[in-house]
Amino acid sequence: MTYQNYSLKQLQQIDAAHHLHPFTDHKELREAGSRVITHANGPFIYDSEGTELLDGMAGLWCVNIGYGREELAEAAYAQMKELPYYNSFFKCSTPTPVLLSKKLAEIAPDNVNQVFYGSSGSEANDTALRLVRHYWVLEGKPEKNRVISRKMAYHGSTIAGTSLGGMDAMHKQLNGAVPNIVHVMMPYAYELALPGESDHDFGLRAAKSVEDAILEAGADKVAAFIGEPVMGAGGVKIPPASYWPEVQRICRKYDVLLMLDEVITGYGRTGEWFAAQTFGIEPDTITTAKALTSGYQPLSALLVGDRITATLVEKGGEFNHGYTYSGHPVACAVALKNLELIEQEGLVDRVKNDTGPYFAKALQERIAGHELVGEVRSIGLMGAIEIVKDKATKERFLPSGSAAVVVRDHAIANGMMLRATGDTMILSPPLIWTRDTIDMACDRIAKALDLAQADLRKR
Ligand code: PXG
């Protein structure tokens, strides 16, 4: 590929003329031109102008091992030479998904021992929905097919993913979701806790909304509850410690399956391999993708609990579901090497015992006090900064979401890539970040906040 023969302007023009982008206003894209990222190394990404940016988002919540890892390129190259592709349909297999499945069963919660592969988180959630509904049919309860999810949840962009998700803007464009999916409140204390309500009590109240939805439908009509352990795209919403154990208790009480979507939280982000372990719960399915390969290859793994597996094996016959690239040998080779490196470098422990606590303290001591900041919160290496007009009343700037974009643009101009979602700034850096990288990020974010405040005051 010789993109170097093209100027940035040419690349932008061709991009606008021929490339439809995800979650993009194409009219705006034509006017502004895309930011073209050309290379990356360690924690840094570089655009076509050579500008260096510290990547506070690990790509899109996925490059946990950092950029430029030769070992992953070599794993892909070796596998491509030996066997670039063969399928895993009709009782065939190839070695790398076999070995990867063994590894995943070792690091997953004890009740989870089987894996179904796809190429994206959206596909994995589609598989999860099909599997869970199929499970209840096999159990002789076909009417137990309703799924409870949450407002602002993100479960992907296919029709099933969008339907499971709770994003209004996405549902509007769907114009007809998969039936029998309902959405309850999210565990977001900063905006939804009542005056004087403790975090603990708020967590129990948010969990109670799941029970209410089960009782409203009747437990014999509810297949499962699905949730991200920490809501990601919805704004890094970290539930109180009381929430997940109570949701699990409720699911067990009414015999409702528990589906966790760990597409963002999986593979070390919260300081354990899976957030299920951080929150001490045993889900029936765990959706994973992204950091499974650190984004070096498209791969998802739906981890399936023993209860579902037993029924599928004993009563299921053929499961009429699968993707050409399920268990892709190259993607699985890269995943194996990625997990090996994460383990060798002790990155999960480092997040738990060193960088995670340091990140929390740095946000608290260096960002939380800023006049524009209503709250900072983090878990492991996943954090959020709430942008407000008034700290005391939590009043936001209008129109909604407009101030966070100002902060983001200043951050990018000052060498810091981070995301704005609504009125919340989001951070989800590579797990290779050190204390020094965290300090560098805080310097740049603090500067962006000062500059944004000056701009916003002029409004
Ligand atoms: N579940 C969760 C929890 C996710 O975060 C998906 C499923 C879908 O994965 P795929 O691989 O199909 O994209 C995701 C993806 C954002 C953003 O704006 C987040 C995601 C994707 C794109 C943008 O934060 N998460």
GROMACS .gro file of C-alpha atoms and ligand atoms in nm:
model
  484
    1MET     CA    1   0.000   0.000   0.000
    2THR     CA    2   0.150   0.333  -0.097
    3TYR     CA    3  -0.063   0.590   0.078
    4GLN     CA    4   0.254   0.800   0.108
    5ASN     CA    5   0.203   0.893  -0.258
    6TYR     CA    6  -0.114   1.079  -0.161
    7SER     CA    7  -0.132   1.414   0.013
    8LEU     CA    8  -0.350   1.445   0.323
    9LYS     CA    9  -0.598   1.655   0.126
   10GLN     CA   10  -0.625   1.385  -0.141
   11LEU     CA   11  -0.678   1.111   0.117
   12GLN     CA   12  -0.950   1.320   0.283
   13GLN     CA   13  -1.124   1.384  -0.048
   14ILE     CA   14  -1.121   1.019  -0.147
   15ASP     CA   15  -1.234   0.923   0.203
   16ALA     CA   16  -1.532   1.158   0.186
   17ALA     CA   17  -1.620   1.047  -0.168
   18HIS     CA   18  -1.615   0.670  -0.110
   19HIS     CA   19  -1.603   0.572   0.256
   20LEU     CA   20  -1.912   0.567   0.476
   21HIS     CA   21  -1.792   0.584   0.838
   22PRO     CA   22  -1.947   0.445   1.156
   23PHE     CA   23  -2.125   0.698   1.383
   24THR     CA   24  -2.035   0.992   1.160
   25ASP     CA   25  -2.228   1.287   1.017
   26HIS     CA   26  -2.114   1.263   0.655
   27LYS     CA   27  -2.198   1.620   0.571
   28GLU     CA   28  -1.972   1.738   0.853
   29LEU     CA   29  -1.703   1.492   0.744
   30ARG     CA   30  -1.704   1.638   0.394
   31GLU     CA   31  -1.658   1.986   0.533
   32ALA     CA   32  -1.397   1.911   0.801
   33GLY     CA   33  -1.210   1.614   0.648
   34SER     CA   34  -1.116   1.312   0.854
   35ARG     CA   35  -0.822   1.293   1.092
   36VAL     CA   36  -0.601   1.030   0.931
   37ILE     CA   37  -0.399   0.822   1.178
   38THR     CA   38  -0.108   0.660   1.000
   39HIS     CA   39   0.106   0.488   1.263
   40ALA     CA   40   0.140   0.423   1.633
   41ASN     CA   41   0.386   0.305   1.892
   42GLY     CA   42   0.353   0.212   2.260
   43PRO     CA   43   0.096   0.453   2.410
   44PHE     CA   44   0.117   0.705   2.121
   45ILE     CA   45  -0.069   0.746   1.791
   46TYR     CA   46   0.048   0.969   1.505
   47ASP     CA   47  -0.155   1.142   1.235
   48SER     CA   48  -0.058   1.204   0.876
   49GLU     CA   49   0.098   1.537   0.976
   50GLY     CA   50   0.326   1.361   1.223
   51THR     CA   51   0.140   1.499   1.526
   52GLU     CA   52   0.190   1.276   1.831
   53LEU     CA   53  -0.110   1.205   2.055
   54LEU     CA   54  -0.120   1.015   2.383
   55ASP     CA   55  -0.403   0.768   2.323
   56GLY     CA   56  -0.633   0.787   2.623
   57MET     CA   57  -0.886   0.552   2.462
   58ALA     CA   58  -0.667   0.256   2.359
   59GLY     CA   59  -0.804   0.296   2.007
   60LEU     CA   60  -1.168   0.228   2.085
   61TRP     CA   61  -1.133   0.061   2.428
   62CYS     CA   62  -0.925  -0.222   2.283
   63VAL     CA   63  -0.548  -0.179   2.240
   64ASN     CA   64  -0.472  -0.297   2.596
   65ILE     CA   65  -0.120  -0.418   2.511
   66GLY     CA   66  -0.027  -0.089   2.339
   67TYR     CA   67   0.081  -0.030   1.981
   68GLY     CA   68   0.370  -0.164   1.778
   69ARG     CA   69   0.401  -0.508   1.935
   70GLU     CA   70   0.619  -0.713   1.699
   71GLU     CA   71   0.524  -1.036   1.875
   72LEU     CA   72   0.162  -1.004   1.763
   73ALA     CA   73   0.260  -0.926   1.404
   74GLU     CA   74   0.489  -1.231   1.408
   75ALA     CA   75   0.215  -1.455   1.550
   76ALA     CA   76  -0.018  -1.348   1.268
   77TYR     CA   77   0.252  -1.391   1.002
   78ALA     CA   78   0.350  -1.739   1.120
   79GLN     CA   79  -0.012  -1.853   1.132
   80MET     CA   80  -0.092  -1.706   0.790
   81LYS     CA   81   0.197  -1.897   0.638
   82GLU     CA   82   0.100  -2.224   0.802
   83LEU     CA   83  -0.279  -2.206   0.771
   84PRO     CA   84  -0.444  -1.872   0.688
   85TYR     CA   85  -0.796  -2.005   0.711
   86TYR     CA   86  -1.001  -2.309   0.770
   87ASN     CA   87  -1.350  -2.325   0.915
   88SER     CA   88  -1.473  -2.473   1.238
   89PHE     CA   89  -1.812  -2.585   1.105
   90PHE     CA   90  -1.934  -2.944   1.063
   91LYS     CA   91  -1.703  -3.104   1.321
   92CYS     CA   92  -1.384  -2.943   1.184
   93SER     CA   93  -1.137  -2.749   1.393
   94THR     CA   94  -0.797  -2.582   1.372
   95PRO     CA   95  -0.537  -2.574   1.653
   96THR     CA   96  -0.540  -2.207   1.757
   97PRO     CA   97  -0.911  -2.174   1.858
   98VAL     CA   98  -0.875  -2.504   2.045
   99LEU     CA   99  -0.585  -2.373   2.253
  100LEU     CA  100  -0.742  -2.031   2.296
  101SER     CA  101  -1.062  -2.189   2.429
  102LYS     CA  102  -0.861  -2.379   2.689
  103LYS     CA  103  -0.687  -2.060   2.796
  104LEU     CA  104  -1.016  -1.867   2.818
  105ALA     CA  105  -1.174  -2.142   3.029
  106GLU     CA  106  -0.875  -2.115   3.266
  107ILE     CA  107  -0.904  -1.741   3.321
  108ALA     CA  108  -1.286  -1.713   3.317
  109PRO     CA  109  -1.504  -1.755   3.629
  110ASP     CA  110  -1.521  -2.121   3.740
  111ASN     CA  111  -1.869  -2.188   3.600
  112VAL     CA  112  -1.768  -2.076   3.249
  113ASN     CA  113  -1.590  -2.333   3.033
  114GLN     CA  114  -1.702  -2.305   2.668
  115VAL     CA  115  -1.641  -2.048   2.396
  116PHE     CA  116  -1.826  -1.948   2.077
  117TYR     CA  117  -1.626  -1.724   1.840
  118GLY     CA  118  -1.722  -1.439   1.611
  119SER     CA  119  -1.549  -1.134   1.470
  120SER     CA  120  -1.707  -0.853   1.672
  121GLY     CA  121  -1.884  -0.773   1.996
  122SER     CA  122  -2.206  -0.717   1.806
  123GLU     CA  123  -2.191  -1.066   1.657
  124ALA     CA  124  -2.114  -1.215   1.996
  125ASN     CA  125  -2.421  -1.048   2.147
  126ASP     CA  126  -2.631  -1.176   1.859
  127THR     CA  127  -2.502  -1.525   1.939
  128ALA     CA  128  -2.574  -1.468   2.310
  129LEU     CA  129  -2.934  -1.365   2.243
  130ARG     CA  130  -2.993  -1.662   2.015
  131LEU     CA  131  -2.831  -1.902   2.258
  132VAL     CA  132  -3.027  -1.780   2.559
  133ARG     CA  133  -3.362  -1.795   2.381
  134HIS     CA  134  -3.274  -2.136   2.236
  135TYR     CA  135  -3.183  -2.254   2.587
  136TRP     CA  136  -3.532  -2.187   2.720
  137VAL     CA  137  -3.693  -2.355   2.417
  138LEU     CA  138  -3.479  -2.664   2.487
  139GLU     CA  139  -3.590  -2.646   2.851
  140GLY     CA  140  -3.952  -2.662   2.734
  141LYS     CA  141  -4.027  -2.296   2.816
  142PRO     CA  142  -4.045  -2.119   2.478
  143GLU     CA  143  -4.251  -1.833   2.621
  144LYS     CA  144  -3.960  -1.746   2.855
  145ASN     CA  145  -3.802  -1.521   2.591
  146ARG     CA  146  -3.803  -1.163   2.723
  147VAL     CA  147  -3.468  -0.995   2.787
  148ILE     CA  148  -3.422  -0.711   3.036
  149SER     CA  149  -3.152  -0.457   2.955
  150ARG     CA  150  -3.087  -0.098   3.063
  151LYS     CA  151  -3.130   0.253   2.929
  152MET     CA  152  -2.808   0.388   2.771
  153ALA     CA  153  -2.664   0.037   2.745
  154TYR     CA  154  -2.439  -0.028   2.444
  155HIS     CA  155  -2.444  -0.383   2.310
  156GLY     CA  156  -2.338  -0.323   1.951
  157SER     CA  157  -2.471  -0.197   1.624
  158THR     CA  158  -2.630  -0.493   1.446
  159ILE     CA  159  -3.008  -0.521   1.473
  160ALA     CA  160  -2.981  -0.747   1.778
  161GLY     CA  161  -2.709  -0.531   1.934
  162THR     CA  162  -2.905  -0.212   1.883
  163SER     CA  163  -3.223  -0.374   2.017
  164LEU     CA  164  -3.043  -0.500   2.328
  165GLY     CA  165  -2.883  -0.159   2.373
  166GLY     CA  166  -3.065   0.131   2.527
  167MET     CA  167  -2.950   0.420   2.309
  168ASP     CA  168  -3.251   0.626   2.198
  169ALA     CA  169  -3.074   0.778   1.898
  170MET     CA  170  -2.992   0.429   1.767
  171HIS     CA  171  -3.342   0.290   1.832
  172LYS     CA  172  -3.493   0.581   1.637
  173GLN     CA  173  -3.298   0.484   1.327
  174LEU     CA  174  -3.386   0.116   1.374
  175ASN     CA  175  -3.755   0.182   1.325
  176GLY     CA  176  -3.857  -0.154   1.466
  177ALA     CA  177  -3.644  -0.342   1.721
  178VAL     CA  178  -3.620  -0.716   1.796
  179PRO     CA  179  -3.935  -0.776   2.001
  180ASN     CA  180  -3.951  -0.850   2.372
  181ILE     CA  181  -3.653  -0.654   2.497
  182VAL     CA  182  -3.719  -0.399   2.773
  183HIS     CA  183  -3.493  -0.140   2.934
  184VAL     CA  184  -3.475  -0.045   3.302
  185MET     CA  185  -3.283   0.230   3.485
  186MET     CA  186  -2.903   0.240   3.485
  187PRO     CA  187  -2.700   0.238   3.807
  188TYR     CA  188  -2.576   0.596   3.768
  189ALA     CA  189  -2.566   0.755   4.112
  190TYR     CA  190  -2.427   1.095   4.005
  191GLU     CA  191  -2.750   1.185   3.826
  192LEU     CA  192  -3.008   0.937   3.954
  193ALA     CA  193  -2.949   0.902   4.331
  194LEU     CA  194  -3.211   1.081   4.541
  195PRO     CA  195  -3.099   1.360   4.776
  196GLY     CA  196  -2.948   1.196   5.083
  197GLU     CA  197  -2.963   0.844   4.934
  198SER     CA  198  -2.642   0.649   5.003
  199ASP     CA  199  -2.453   0.479   4.721
  200HIS     CA  200  -2.537   0.146   4.879
  201ASP     CA  201  -2.910   0.216   4.888
  202PHE     CA  202  -2.906   0.360   4.538
  203GLY     CA  203  -2.740   0.040   4.409
  204LEU     CA  204  -3.014  -0.171   4.568
  205ARG     CA  205  -3.285   0.055   4.422
  206ALA     CA  206  -3.132   0.029   4.073
  207ALA     CA  207  -3.123  -0.351   4.110
  208LYS     CA  208  -3.484  -0.347   4.228
  209SER     CA  209  -3.583  -0.206   3.887
  210VAL     CA  210  -3.472  -0.541   3.742
  211GLU     CA  211  -3.698  -0.726   3.985
  212ASP     CA  212  -3.986  -0.492   3.902
  213ALA     CA  213  -3.947  -0.567   3.531
  214ILE     CA  214  -3.944  -0.942   3.602
  215LEU     CA  215  -4.259  -0.918   3.813
  216GLU     CA  216  -4.432  -0.701   3.556
  217ALA     CA  217  -4.382  -0.959   3.280
  218GLY     CA  218  -4.405  -1.264   3.507
  219ALA     CA  219  -4.090  -1.467   3.576
  220ASP     CA  220  -4.212  -1.738   3.338
  221LYS     CA  221  -4.178  -1.487   3.053
  222VAL     CA  222  -3.827  -1.359   3.128
  223ALA     CA  223  -3.524  -1.533   2.973
  224ALA     CA  224  -3.237  -1.315   3.089
  225PHE     CA  225  -3.096  -0.989   3.213
  226ILE     CA  226  -2.805  -0.835   3.017
  227GLY     CA  227  -2.568  -0.563   3.135
  228GLU     CA  228  -2.221  -0.418   3.096
  229PRO     CA  229  -2.050  -0.456   3.438
  230VAL     CA  230  -1.942  -0.093   3.395
  231MET     CA  231  -2.135   0.090   3.124
  232GLY     CA  232  -1.875   0.202   2.869
  233ALA     CA  233  -2.004   0.396   2.569
  234GLY     CA  234  -2.288   0.520   2.792
  235GLY     CA  235  -2.033   0.716   2.999
  236VAL     CA  236  -1.819   0.489   3.223
  237LYS     CA  237  -2.099   0.445   3.473
  238ILE     CA  238  -1.963   0.247   3.766
  239PRO     CA  239  -2.233   0.083   3.977
  240PRO     CA  240  -2.220   0.090   4.359
  241ALA     CA  241  -2.077  -0.230   4.514
  242SER     CA  242  -2.429  -0.332   4.622
  243TYR     CA  243  -2.566  -0.349   4.266
  244TRP     CA  244  -2.427  -0.662   4.096
  245PRO     CA  245  -2.461  -0.908   4.386
  246GLU     CA  246  -2.822  -0.794   4.424
  247VAL     CA  247  -2.893  -0.828   4.050
  248GLN     CA  248  -2.747  -1.179   4.065
  249ARG     CA  249  -2.960  -1.266   4.370
  250ILE     CA  250  -3.273  -1.145   4.188
  251CYS     CA  251  -3.188  -1.336   3.869
  252ARG     CA  252  -3.138  -1.657   4.069
  253LYS     CA  253  -3.458  -1.604   4.267
  254TYR     CA  254  -3.669  -1.588   3.949
  255ASP     CA  255  -3.460  -1.832   3.742
  256VAL     CA  256  -3.353  -1.563   3.496
  257LEU     CA  257  -3.018  -1.606   3.319
  258LEU     CA  258  -2.748  -1.345   3.381
  259MET     CA  259  -2.568  -1.217   3.069
  260LEU     CA  260  -2.265  -0.991   3.114
  261ASP     CA  261  -2.135  -0.782   2.826
  262GLU     CA  262  -1.762  -0.752   2.894
  263VAL     CA  263  -1.663  -0.628   2.548
  264ILE     CA  264  -1.497  -0.330   2.719
  265THR     CA  265  -1.429  -0.463   3.070
  266GLY     CA  266  -1.284  -0.799   2.964
  267TYR     CA  267  -0.911  -0.883   2.967
  268GLY     CA  268  -0.780  -0.675   3.251
  269ARG     CA  269  -0.943  -0.335   3.229
  270THR     CA  270  -1.088  -0.342   3.584
  271GLY     CA  271  -0.786  -0.514   3.745
  272GLU     CA  272  -0.907  -0.874   3.704
  273TRP     CA  273  -0.926  -1.075   3.384
  274PHE     CA  274  -1.303  -1.012   3.387
  275ALA     CA  275  -1.519  -0.762   3.574
  276ALA     CA  276  -1.734  -1.059   3.680
  277GLN     CA  277  -1.441  -1.138   3.910
  278THR     CA  278  -1.407  -0.776   4.022
  279PHE     CA  279  -1.774  -0.772   4.124
  280GLY     CA  280  -1.779  -1.134   4.248
  281ILE     CA  281  -2.056  -1.269   4.025
  282GLU     CA  282  -2.103  -1.583   3.815
  283PRO     CA  283  -2.281  -1.498   3.489
  284ASP     CA  284  -2.429  -1.751   3.244
  285THR     CA  285  -2.276  -1.577   2.943
  286ILE     CA  286  -1.989  -1.329   2.907
  287THR     CA  287  -1.957  -1.138   2.580
  288THR     CA  288  -1.598  -1.042   2.499
  289ALA     CA  289  -1.413  -0.896   2.199
  290LYS     CA  290  -1.186  -0.588   2.165
  291ALA     CA  291  -0.892  -0.649   2.405
  292LEU     CA  292  -0.900  -1.025   2.341
  293THR     CA  293  -0.656  -0.945   2.058
  294SER     CA  294  -0.579  -0.590   2.180
  295GLY     CA  295  -0.755  -0.489   1.858
  296TYR     CA  296  -0.477  -0.634   1.638
  297GLN     CA  297  -0.731  -0.871   1.477
  298PRO     CA  298  -1.113  -0.870   1.476
  299LEU     CA  299  -1.222  -1.144   1.715
  300SER     CA  300  -1.499  -1.199   1.968
  301ALA     CA  301  -1.550  -1.478   2.216
  302LEU     CA  302  -1.882  -1.549   2.381
  303LEU     CA  303  -1.797  -1.734   2.702
  304VAL     CA  304  -2.075  -1.973   2.793
  305GLY     CA  305  -2.159  -2.101   3.141
  306ASP     CA  306  -2.195  -2.470   3.229
  307ARG     CA  307  -2.571  -2.452   3.278
  308ILE     CA  308  -2.638  -2.347   2.918
  309THR     CA  309  -2.371  -2.578   2.779
  310ALA     CA  310  -2.516  -2.883   2.954
  311THR     CA  311  -2.859  -2.825   2.799
  312LEU     CA  312  -2.716  -2.748   2.457
  313VAL     CA  313  -2.511  -3.067   2.457
  314GLU     CA  314  -2.774  -3.298   2.609
  315LYS     CA  315  -3.091  -3.171   2.443
  316GLY     CA  316  -2.979  -2.939   2.163
  317GLY     CA  317  -2.893  -3.144   1.858
  318GLU     CA  318  -2.737  -2.913   1.600
  319PHE     CA  319  -2.713  -2.543   1.695
  320ASN     CA  320  -2.799  -2.376   1.362
  321HIS     CA  321  -2.577  -2.075   1.405
  322GLY     CA  322  -2.224  -1.966   1.314
  323TYR     CA  323  -2.005  -1.733   1.112
  324THR     CA  324  -1.754  -1.809   0.836
  325TYR     CA  325  -1.487  -1.658   1.058
  326SER     CA  326  -1.590  -1.829   1.384
  327GLY     CA  327  -1.261  -1.942   1.538
  328HIS     CA  328  -1.048  -1.776   1.269
  329PRO     CA  329  -0.701  -1.932   1.303
  330VAL     CA  330  -0.504  -1.609   1.255
  331ALA     CA  331  -0.720  -1.403   1.492
  332CYS     CA  332  -0.698  -1.680   1.754
  333ALA     CA  333  -0.317  -1.702   1.715
  334VAL     CA  334  -0.294  -1.329   1.781
  335ALA     CA  335  -0.528  -1.358   2.082
  336LEU     CA  336  -0.315  -1.637   2.231
  337LYS     CA  337   0.002  -1.429   2.198
  338ASN     CA  338  -0.175  -1.119   2.333
  339LEU     CA  339  -0.296  -1.302   2.646
  340GLU     CA  340   0.051  -1.452   2.692
  341LEU     CA  341   0.210  -1.105   2.683
  342ILE     CA  342  -0.048  -0.956   2.920
  343GLU     CA  343   0.030  -1.241   3.159
  344GLN     CA  344   0.410  -1.221   3.119
  345GLU     CA  345   0.409  -0.848   3.181
  346GLY     CA  346   0.175  -0.880   3.477
  347LEU     CA  347  -0.052  -0.611   3.336
  348VAL     CA  348  -0.372  -0.725   3.509
  349ASP     CA  349  -0.207  -0.722   3.854
  350ARG     CA  350  -0.042  -0.392   3.773
  351VAL     CA  351  -0.382  -0.235   3.701
  352LYS     CA  352  -0.521  -0.378   4.023
  353ASN     CA  353  -0.236  -0.291   4.257
  354ASP     CA  354  -0.045  -0.004   4.101
  355THR     CA  355  -0.170   0.191   3.799
  356GLY     CA  356  -0.543   0.159   3.880
  357PRO     CA  357  -0.512   0.307   4.231
  358TYR     CA  358  -0.261   0.568   4.106
  359PHE     CA  359  -0.500   0.667   3.823
  360ALA     CA  360  -0.786   0.707   4.072
  361LYS     CA  361  -0.573   0.921   4.303
  362ALA     CA  362  -0.438   1.135   4.017
  363LEU     CA  363  -0.788   1.207   3.884
  364GLN     CA  364  -0.907   1.287   4.236
  365GLU     CA  365  -0.612   1.512   4.327
  366ARG     CA  366  -0.546   1.683   3.996
  367ILE     CA  367  -0.873   1.693   3.802
  368ALA     CA  368  -1.165   1.670   4.045
  369GLY     CA  369  -1.104   2.016   4.193
  370HIS     CA  370  -1.136   2.198   3.860
  371GLU     CA  371  -1.428   2.435   3.835
  372LEU     CA  372  -1.564   2.259   3.525
  373VAL     CA  373  -1.561   1.917   3.689
  374GLY     CA  374  -1.865   1.781   3.873
  375GLU     CA  375  -1.723   1.438   3.952
  376VAL     CA  376  -1.437   1.206   3.858
  377ARG     CA  377  -1.468   0.831   3.895
  378SER     CA  378  -1.265   0.531   3.787
  379ILE     CA  379  -1.226   0.159   3.821
  380GLY     CA  380  -0.901  -0.004   3.713
  381LEU     CA  381  -0.789   0.189   3.405
  382MET     CA  382  -1.131   0.316   3.304
  383GLY     CA  383  -1.235   0.666   3.407
  384ALA     CA  384  -1.485   0.947   3.360
  385ILE     CA  385  -1.487   1.322   3.416
  386GLU     CA  386  -1.827   1.492   3.440
  387ILE     CA  387  -1.829   1.841   3.287
  388VAL     CA  388  -2.062   2.087   3.461
  389LYS     CA  389  -2.141   2.456   3.461
  390ASP     CA  390  -2.199   2.457   3.836
  391LYS     CA  391  -2.024   2.209   4.066
  392ALA     CA  392  -2.268   2.250   4.353
  393THR     CA  393  -2.596   2.218   4.163
  394LYS     CA  394  -2.458   1.984   3.889
  395GLU     CA  395  -2.611   2.218   3.631
  396ARG     CA  396  -2.482   2.142   3.279
  397PHE     CA  397  -2.388   2.370   2.993
  398LEU     CA  398  -2.647   2.397   2.716
  399PRO     CA  399  -2.701   2.261   2.464
  400SER     CA  400  -2.638   1.925   2.625
  401GLY     CA  401  -2.300   1.773   2.532
  402SER     CA  402  -2.161   2.096   2.387
  403ALA     CA  403  -1.907   2.170   2.664
  404ALA     CA  404  -1.742   1.828   2.667
  405VAL     CA  405  -1.666   1.866   2.297
  406VAL     CA  406  -1.483   2.193   2.372
  407VAL     CA  407  -1.271   2.013   2.634
  408ARG     CA  408  -1.205   1.725   2.394
  409ASP     CA  409  -1.092   1.954   2.113
  410HIS     CA  410  -0.849   2.134   2.344
  411ALA     CA  411  -0.722   1.800   2.472
  412ILE     CA  412  -0.653   1.677   2.119
  413ALA     CA  413  -0.484   2.005   2.029
  414ASN     CA  414  -0.262   1.950   2.336
  415GLY     CA  415  -0.158   1.597   2.246
  416MET     CA  416  -0.422   1.400   2.435
  417MET     CA  417  -0.675   1.177   2.260
  418LEU     CA  418  -0.982   1.121   2.473
  419ARG     CA  419  -1.355   1.095   2.412
  420ALA     CA  420  -1.656   1.304   2.496
  421THR     CA  421  -1.988   1.127   2.532
  422GLY     CA  422  -2.274   1.354   2.627
  423ASP     CA  423  -2.137   1.573   2.907
  424THR     CA  424  -1.882   1.314   3.016
  425MET     CA  425  -1.513   1.285   2.922
  426ILE     CA  426  -1.399   0.926   2.900
  427LEU     CA  427  -1.061   0.759   2.948
  428SER     CA  428  -0.978   0.396   2.879
  429PRO     CA  429  -0.604   0.383   2.810
  430PRO     CA  430  -0.378   0.092   2.718
  431LEU     CA  431  -0.288  -0.116   3.023
  432ILE     CA  432   0.082  -0.050   2.951
  433TRP     CA  433   0.040   0.302   3.092
  434THR     CA  434   0.277   0.370   3.381
  435ARG     CA  435   0.253   0.626   3.660
  436ASP     CA  436   0.450   0.864   3.435
  437THR     CA  437   0.201   0.823   3.151
  438ILE     CA  438  -0.084   0.891   3.393
  439ASP     CA  439   0.092   1.209   3.508
  440MET     CA  440   0.142   1.318   3.147
  441ALA     CA  441  -0.228   1.257   3.074
  442CYS     CA  442  -0.337   1.456   3.381
  443ASP     CA  443  -0.114   1.751   3.280
  444ARG     CA  444  -0.269   1.759   2.935
  445ILE     CA  445  -0.626   1.717   3.058
  446ALA     CA  446  -0.583   1.989   3.322
  447LYS     CA  447  -0.454   2.224   3.055
  448ALA     CA  448  -0.746   2.138   2.825
  449LEU     CA  449  -0.990   2.208   3.109
  450ASP     CA  450  -0.834   2.552   3.171
  451LEU     CA  451  -0.851   2.643   2.802
  452ALA     CA  452  -1.206   2.513   2.772
  453GLN     CA  453  -1.312   2.711   3.075
  454ALA     CA  454  -1.178   3.031   2.917
  455ASP     CA  455  -1.375   2.956   2.599
  456LEU     CA  456  -1.693   2.866   2.782
  457ARG     CA  457  -1.679   3.181   2.994
  458LYS     CA  458  -1.686   3.389   2.674
  459ARG     CA  459  -2.016   3.232   2.567
  460PXG     N1  460  -2.080  -0.442   2.371
  460PXG     C1  461  -2.015  -0.341   2.431
  460PXG     C2  462  -2.024  -0.325   2.579
  460PXG     C3  463  -1.938  -0.254   2.354
  460PXG     O1  464  -1.874  -0.152   2.414
  460PXG     C4  465  -2.002  -0.379   2.158
  460PXG     C5  466  -2.075  -0.463   2.239
  460PXG     C6  467  -2.000  -0.406   2.012
  460PXG     O2  468  -1.875  -0.448   1.970
  460PXG     P1  469  -1.834  -0.432   1.815
  460PXG     O3  470  -1.705  -0.507   1.807
  460PXG     O4  471  -1.940  -0.495   1.733
  460PXG     O5  472  -1.823  -0.285   1.788
  460PXG     C7  473  -1.930  -0.273   2.215
  460PXG     C8  474  -1.852  -0.181   2.127
  460PXG     C9  475  -1.800   0.424   2.179
  460PXG    C10  476  -1.794   0.295   2.108
  460PXG     O6  477  -1.849   0.520   2.119
  460PXG    C11  478  -1.802   0.177   2.179
  460PXG    C12  479  -1.802   0.057   2.111
  460PXG    C13  480  -1.792   0.055   1.974
  460PXG    C14  481  -1.783   0.173   1.904
  460PXG    C15  482  -1.786   0.295   1.969
  460PXG     O7  483  -1.757   0.432   2.293
  460PXG     N2  484  -1.817  -0.058   2.184
   0.00000   0.00000   0.00000
